[in-house]
PDB file of C-alpha atoms in Angstrom:
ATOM      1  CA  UNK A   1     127.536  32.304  58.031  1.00 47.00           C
ATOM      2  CA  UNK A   2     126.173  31.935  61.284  1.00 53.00           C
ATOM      3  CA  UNK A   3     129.915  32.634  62.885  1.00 66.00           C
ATOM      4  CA  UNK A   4     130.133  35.982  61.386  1.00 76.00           C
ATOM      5  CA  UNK A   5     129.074  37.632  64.309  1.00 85.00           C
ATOM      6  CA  UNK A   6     131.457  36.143  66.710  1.00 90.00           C
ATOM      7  CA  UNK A   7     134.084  37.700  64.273  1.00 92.00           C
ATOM      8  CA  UNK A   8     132.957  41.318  65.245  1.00 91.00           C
ATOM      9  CA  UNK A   9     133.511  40.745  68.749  1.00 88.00           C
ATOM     10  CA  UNK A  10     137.044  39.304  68.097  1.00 90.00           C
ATOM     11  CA  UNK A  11     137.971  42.848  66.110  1.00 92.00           C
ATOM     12  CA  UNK A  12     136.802  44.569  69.010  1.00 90.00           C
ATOM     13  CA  UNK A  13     138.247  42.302  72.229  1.00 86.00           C
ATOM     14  CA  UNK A  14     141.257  40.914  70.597  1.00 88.00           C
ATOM     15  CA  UNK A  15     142.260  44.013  67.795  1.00 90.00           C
ATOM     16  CA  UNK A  16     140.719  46.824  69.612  1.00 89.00           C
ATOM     17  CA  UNK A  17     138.373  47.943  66.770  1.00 91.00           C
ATOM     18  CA  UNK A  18     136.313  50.791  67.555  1.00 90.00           C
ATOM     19  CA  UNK A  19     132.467  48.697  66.555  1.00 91.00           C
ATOM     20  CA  UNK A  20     131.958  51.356  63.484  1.00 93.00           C
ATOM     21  CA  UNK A  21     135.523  49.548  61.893  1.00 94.00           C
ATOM     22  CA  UNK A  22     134.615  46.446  63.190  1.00 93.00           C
ATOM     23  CA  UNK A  23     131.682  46.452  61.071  1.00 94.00           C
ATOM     24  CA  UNK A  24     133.433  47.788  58.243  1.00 95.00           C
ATOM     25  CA  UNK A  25     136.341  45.657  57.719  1.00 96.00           C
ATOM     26  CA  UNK A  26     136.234  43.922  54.605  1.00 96.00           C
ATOM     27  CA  UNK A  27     137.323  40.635  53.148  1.00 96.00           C
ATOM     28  CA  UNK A  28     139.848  42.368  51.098  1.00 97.00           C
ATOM     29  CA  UNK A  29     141.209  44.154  54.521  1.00 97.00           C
ATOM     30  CA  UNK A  30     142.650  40.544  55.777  1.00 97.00           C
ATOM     31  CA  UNK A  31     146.260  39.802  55.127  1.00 97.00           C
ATOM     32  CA  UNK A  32     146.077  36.036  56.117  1.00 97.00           C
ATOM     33  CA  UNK A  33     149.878  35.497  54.477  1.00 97.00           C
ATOM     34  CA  UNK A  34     151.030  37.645  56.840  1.00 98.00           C
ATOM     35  CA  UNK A  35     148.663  37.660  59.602  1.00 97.00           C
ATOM     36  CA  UNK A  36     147.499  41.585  59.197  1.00 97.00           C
ATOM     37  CA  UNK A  37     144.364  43.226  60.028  1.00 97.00           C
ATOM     38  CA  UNK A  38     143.862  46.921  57.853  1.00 97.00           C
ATOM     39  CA  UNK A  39     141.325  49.091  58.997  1.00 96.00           C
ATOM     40  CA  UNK A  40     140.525  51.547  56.562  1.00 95.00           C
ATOM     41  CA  UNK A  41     136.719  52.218  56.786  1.00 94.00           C
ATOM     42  CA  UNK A  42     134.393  52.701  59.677  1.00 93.00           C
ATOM     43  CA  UNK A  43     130.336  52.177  59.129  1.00 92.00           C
ATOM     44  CA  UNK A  44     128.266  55.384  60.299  1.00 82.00           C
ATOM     45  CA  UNK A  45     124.658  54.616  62.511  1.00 73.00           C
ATOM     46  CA  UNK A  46     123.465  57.296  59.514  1.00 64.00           C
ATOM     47  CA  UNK A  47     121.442  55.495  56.406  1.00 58.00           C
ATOM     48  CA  UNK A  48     122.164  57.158  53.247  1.00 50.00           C
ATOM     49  CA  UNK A  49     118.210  57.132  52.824  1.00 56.00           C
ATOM     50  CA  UNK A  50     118.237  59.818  55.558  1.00 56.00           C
ATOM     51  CA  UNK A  51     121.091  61.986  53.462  1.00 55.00           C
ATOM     52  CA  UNK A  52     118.944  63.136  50.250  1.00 58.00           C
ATOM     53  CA  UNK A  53     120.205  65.644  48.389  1.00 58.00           C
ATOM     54  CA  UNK A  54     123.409  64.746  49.816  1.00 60.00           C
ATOM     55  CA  UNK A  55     127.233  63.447  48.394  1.00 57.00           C
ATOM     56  CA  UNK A  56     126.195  60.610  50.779  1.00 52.00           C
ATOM     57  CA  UNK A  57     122.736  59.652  49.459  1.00 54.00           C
ATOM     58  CA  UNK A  58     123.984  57.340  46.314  1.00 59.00           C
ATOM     59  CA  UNK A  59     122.927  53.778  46.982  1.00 61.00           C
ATOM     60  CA  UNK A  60     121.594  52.012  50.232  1.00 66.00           C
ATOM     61  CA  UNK A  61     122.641  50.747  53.489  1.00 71.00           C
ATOM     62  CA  UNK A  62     124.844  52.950  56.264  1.00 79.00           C
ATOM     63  CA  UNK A  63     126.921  55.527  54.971  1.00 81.00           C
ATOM     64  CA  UNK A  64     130.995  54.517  55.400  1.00 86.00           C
ATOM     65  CA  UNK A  65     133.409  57.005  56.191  1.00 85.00           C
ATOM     66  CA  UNK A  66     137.438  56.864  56.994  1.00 88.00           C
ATOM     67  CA  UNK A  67     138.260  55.595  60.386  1.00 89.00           C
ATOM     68  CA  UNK A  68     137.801  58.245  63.173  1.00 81.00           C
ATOM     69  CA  UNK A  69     141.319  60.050  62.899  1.00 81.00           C
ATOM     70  CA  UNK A  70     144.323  60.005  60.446  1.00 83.00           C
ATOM     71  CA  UNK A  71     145.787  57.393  62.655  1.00 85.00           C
ATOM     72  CA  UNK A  72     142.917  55.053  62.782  1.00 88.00           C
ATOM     73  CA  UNK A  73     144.027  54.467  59.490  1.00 93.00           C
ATOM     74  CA  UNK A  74     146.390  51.517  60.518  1.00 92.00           C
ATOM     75  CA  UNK A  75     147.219  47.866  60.386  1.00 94.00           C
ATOM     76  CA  UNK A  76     147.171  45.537  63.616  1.00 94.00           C
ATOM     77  CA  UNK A  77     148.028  41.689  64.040  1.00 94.00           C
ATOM     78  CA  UNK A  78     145.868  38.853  63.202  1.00 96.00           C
ATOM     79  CA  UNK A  79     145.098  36.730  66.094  1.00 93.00           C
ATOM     80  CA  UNK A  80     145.660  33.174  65.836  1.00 95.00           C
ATOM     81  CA  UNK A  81     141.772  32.859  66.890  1.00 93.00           C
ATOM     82  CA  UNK A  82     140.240  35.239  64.761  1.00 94.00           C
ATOM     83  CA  UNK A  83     142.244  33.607  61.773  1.00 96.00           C
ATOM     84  CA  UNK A  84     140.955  30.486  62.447  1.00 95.00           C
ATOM     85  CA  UNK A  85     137.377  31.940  62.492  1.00 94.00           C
ATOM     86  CA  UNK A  86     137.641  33.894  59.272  1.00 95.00           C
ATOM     87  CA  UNK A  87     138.818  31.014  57.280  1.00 94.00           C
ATOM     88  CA  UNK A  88     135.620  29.020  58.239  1.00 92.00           C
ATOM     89  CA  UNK A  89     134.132  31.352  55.396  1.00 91.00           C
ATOM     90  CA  UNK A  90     135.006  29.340  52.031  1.00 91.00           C
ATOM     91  CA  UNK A  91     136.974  31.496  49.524  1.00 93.00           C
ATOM     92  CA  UNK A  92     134.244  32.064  47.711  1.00 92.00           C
ATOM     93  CA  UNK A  93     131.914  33.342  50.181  1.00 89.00           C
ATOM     94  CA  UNK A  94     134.645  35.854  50.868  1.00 92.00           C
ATOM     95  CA  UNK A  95     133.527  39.385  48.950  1.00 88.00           C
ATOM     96  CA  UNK A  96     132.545  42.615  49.949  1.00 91.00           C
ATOM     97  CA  UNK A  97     132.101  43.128  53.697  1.00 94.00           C
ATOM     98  CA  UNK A  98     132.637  40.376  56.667  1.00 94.00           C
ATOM     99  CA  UNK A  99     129.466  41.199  58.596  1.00 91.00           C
ATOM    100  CA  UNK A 100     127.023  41.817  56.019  1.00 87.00           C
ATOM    101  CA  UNK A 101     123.303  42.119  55.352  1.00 86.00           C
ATOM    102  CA  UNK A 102     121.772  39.968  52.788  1.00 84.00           C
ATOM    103  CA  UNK A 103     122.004  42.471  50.469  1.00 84.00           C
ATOM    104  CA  UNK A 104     125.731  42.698  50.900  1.00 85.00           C
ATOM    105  CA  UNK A 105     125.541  46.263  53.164  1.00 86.00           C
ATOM    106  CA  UNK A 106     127.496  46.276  56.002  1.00 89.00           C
ATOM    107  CA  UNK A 107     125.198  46.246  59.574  1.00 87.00           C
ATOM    108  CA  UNK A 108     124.533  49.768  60.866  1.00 87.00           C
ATOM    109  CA  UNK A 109     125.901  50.016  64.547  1.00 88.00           C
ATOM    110  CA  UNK A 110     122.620  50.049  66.380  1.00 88.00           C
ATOM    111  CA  UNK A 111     121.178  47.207  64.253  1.00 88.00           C
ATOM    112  CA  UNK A 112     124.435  45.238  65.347  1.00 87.00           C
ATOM    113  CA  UNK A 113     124.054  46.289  68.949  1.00 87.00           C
ATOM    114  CA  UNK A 114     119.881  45.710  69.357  1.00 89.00           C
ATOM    115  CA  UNK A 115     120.449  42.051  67.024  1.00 89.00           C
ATOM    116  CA  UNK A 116     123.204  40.720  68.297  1.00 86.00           C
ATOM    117  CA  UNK A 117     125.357  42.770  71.198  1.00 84.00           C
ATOM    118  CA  UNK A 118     122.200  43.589  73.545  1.00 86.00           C
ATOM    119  CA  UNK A 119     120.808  40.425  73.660  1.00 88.00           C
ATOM    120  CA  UNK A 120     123.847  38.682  74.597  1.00 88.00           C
ATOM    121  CA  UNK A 121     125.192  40.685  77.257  1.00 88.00           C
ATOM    122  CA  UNK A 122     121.600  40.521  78.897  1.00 91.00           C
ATOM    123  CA  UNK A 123     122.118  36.389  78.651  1.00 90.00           C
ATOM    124  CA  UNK A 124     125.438  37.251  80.078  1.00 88.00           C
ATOM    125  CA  UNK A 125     124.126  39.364  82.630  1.00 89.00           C
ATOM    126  CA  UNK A 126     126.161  42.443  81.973  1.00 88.00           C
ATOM    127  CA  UNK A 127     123.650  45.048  80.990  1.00 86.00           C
ATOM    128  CA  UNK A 128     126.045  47.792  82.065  1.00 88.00           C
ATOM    129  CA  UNK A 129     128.339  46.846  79.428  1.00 82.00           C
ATOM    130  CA  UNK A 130     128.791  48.620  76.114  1.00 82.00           C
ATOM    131  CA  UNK A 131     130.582  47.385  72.838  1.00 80.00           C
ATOM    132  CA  UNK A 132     132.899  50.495  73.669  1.00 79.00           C
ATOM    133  CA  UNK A 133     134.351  48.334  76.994  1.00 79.00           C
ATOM    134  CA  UNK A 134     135.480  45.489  74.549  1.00 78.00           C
ATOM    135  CA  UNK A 135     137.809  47.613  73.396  1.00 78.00           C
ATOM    136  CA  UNK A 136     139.041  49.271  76.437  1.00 82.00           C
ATOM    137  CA  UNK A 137     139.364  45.908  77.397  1.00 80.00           C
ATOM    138  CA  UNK A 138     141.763  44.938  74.204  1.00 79.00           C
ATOM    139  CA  UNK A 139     143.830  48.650  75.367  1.00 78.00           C
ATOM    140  CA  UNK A 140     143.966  47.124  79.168  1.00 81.00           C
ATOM    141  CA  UNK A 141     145.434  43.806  78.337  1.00 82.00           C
ATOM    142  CA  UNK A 142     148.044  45.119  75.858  1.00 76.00           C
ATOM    143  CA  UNK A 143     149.274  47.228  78.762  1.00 79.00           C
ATOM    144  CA  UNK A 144     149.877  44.602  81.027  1.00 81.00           C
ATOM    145  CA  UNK A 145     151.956  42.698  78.410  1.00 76.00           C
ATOM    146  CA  UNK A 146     155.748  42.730  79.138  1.00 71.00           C
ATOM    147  CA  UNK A 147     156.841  42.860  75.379  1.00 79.00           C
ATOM    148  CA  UNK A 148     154.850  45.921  74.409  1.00 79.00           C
ATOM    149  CA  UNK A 149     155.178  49.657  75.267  1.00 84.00           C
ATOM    150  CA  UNK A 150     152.801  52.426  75.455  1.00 83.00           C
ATOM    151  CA  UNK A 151     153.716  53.650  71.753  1.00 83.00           C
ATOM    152  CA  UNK A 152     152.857  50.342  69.741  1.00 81.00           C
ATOM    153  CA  UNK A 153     149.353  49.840  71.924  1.00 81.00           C
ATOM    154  CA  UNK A 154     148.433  53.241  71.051  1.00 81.00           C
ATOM    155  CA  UNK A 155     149.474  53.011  67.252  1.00 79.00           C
ATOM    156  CA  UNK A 156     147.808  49.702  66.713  1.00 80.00           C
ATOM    157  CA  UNK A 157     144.289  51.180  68.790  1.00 79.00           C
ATOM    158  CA  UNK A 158     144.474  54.061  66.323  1.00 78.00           C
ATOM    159  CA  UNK A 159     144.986  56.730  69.028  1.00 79.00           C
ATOM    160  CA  UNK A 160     145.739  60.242  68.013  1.00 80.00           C
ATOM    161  CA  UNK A 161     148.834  60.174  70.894  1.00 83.00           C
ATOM    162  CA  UNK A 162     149.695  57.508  73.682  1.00 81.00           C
ATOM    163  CA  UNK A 163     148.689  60.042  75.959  1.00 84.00           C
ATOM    164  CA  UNK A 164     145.274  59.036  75.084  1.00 82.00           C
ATOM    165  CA  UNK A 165     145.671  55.662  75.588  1.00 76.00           C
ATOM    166  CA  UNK A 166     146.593  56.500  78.799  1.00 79.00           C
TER     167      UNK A 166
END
């Protein structure tokens, strides 16, 4: 379990998942036949604990919501790499959520960045970076690939238009 994490920064760098659908992909969102990566969920920093007398207050844990637009909503290729780390999980460790608590809830966004993101780019010595620049970072190197135009780098970042991956 303890590689979990590492997977969450490989949706982000090498997918260009926004860190709210990083944390919210689950098992069941991984096409490993055909090497496919669904987002379909995003996790809010909101705790349904906060949202009483709410649609959203049913249950524990951060409240999930659809991805940010209509075309966040989308499927993008599996990395070689990230494959490989996902199927270090046994099959039957694989329900519910990738990046879980121990209850099975996904990680809010600011637990995931004060655990895990903050304290690494400190050891890294890039305190001026935020989970955000991973996946400009994914956008970036797309764009500098000869194979791929503006159009599929902005449909598989979930961007409203290409003019905003621009």
């Amino acid at each position: 379990r303890g590689h979990r994490h590492e997977i969450i920064f490989h949706f982000q760098i090498l997918h260009g998942l926004r860190i709210g659908e990083a944390l919210g992909v689950k098992w069941e969102d991984i096409d490993f036949e055909n090497c496919w990566l669904n987002v379909n969920r995003q996790v809010s920093n909101v705790s349904k604990s906060k949202m009483q007398s709410t649609k959203w207050a049913i249950g524990n844990g951060p409240i999930i919501t659809p991805p940010k637009t209509g075309r966040s909503r989308r499927s993008v290729p599996l990395q070689e790499a990230t494959k490989i780390l996902l199927e270090k999980t046994s099959v039957q460790e694989r329900s519910n959520f990738i990046y879980c608590t121990a209850n099975g809830n996904p990680h809010m966004v600011n637990n995931f960045r004060r655990d895990v993101f903050n304290p690494l780019r400190k050891k890294l010595g890039l305190e001026t970076m935020q989970t955000h620049d991973l996946r400009k970072f994914f956008g970036s190197w797309l764009l500098t690939q000869d194979n791929l135009d503006i159009a599929t780098v902005s449909k598989w970042m979930g961007h409203s238009t290409p003019a905003i991956t621009l």
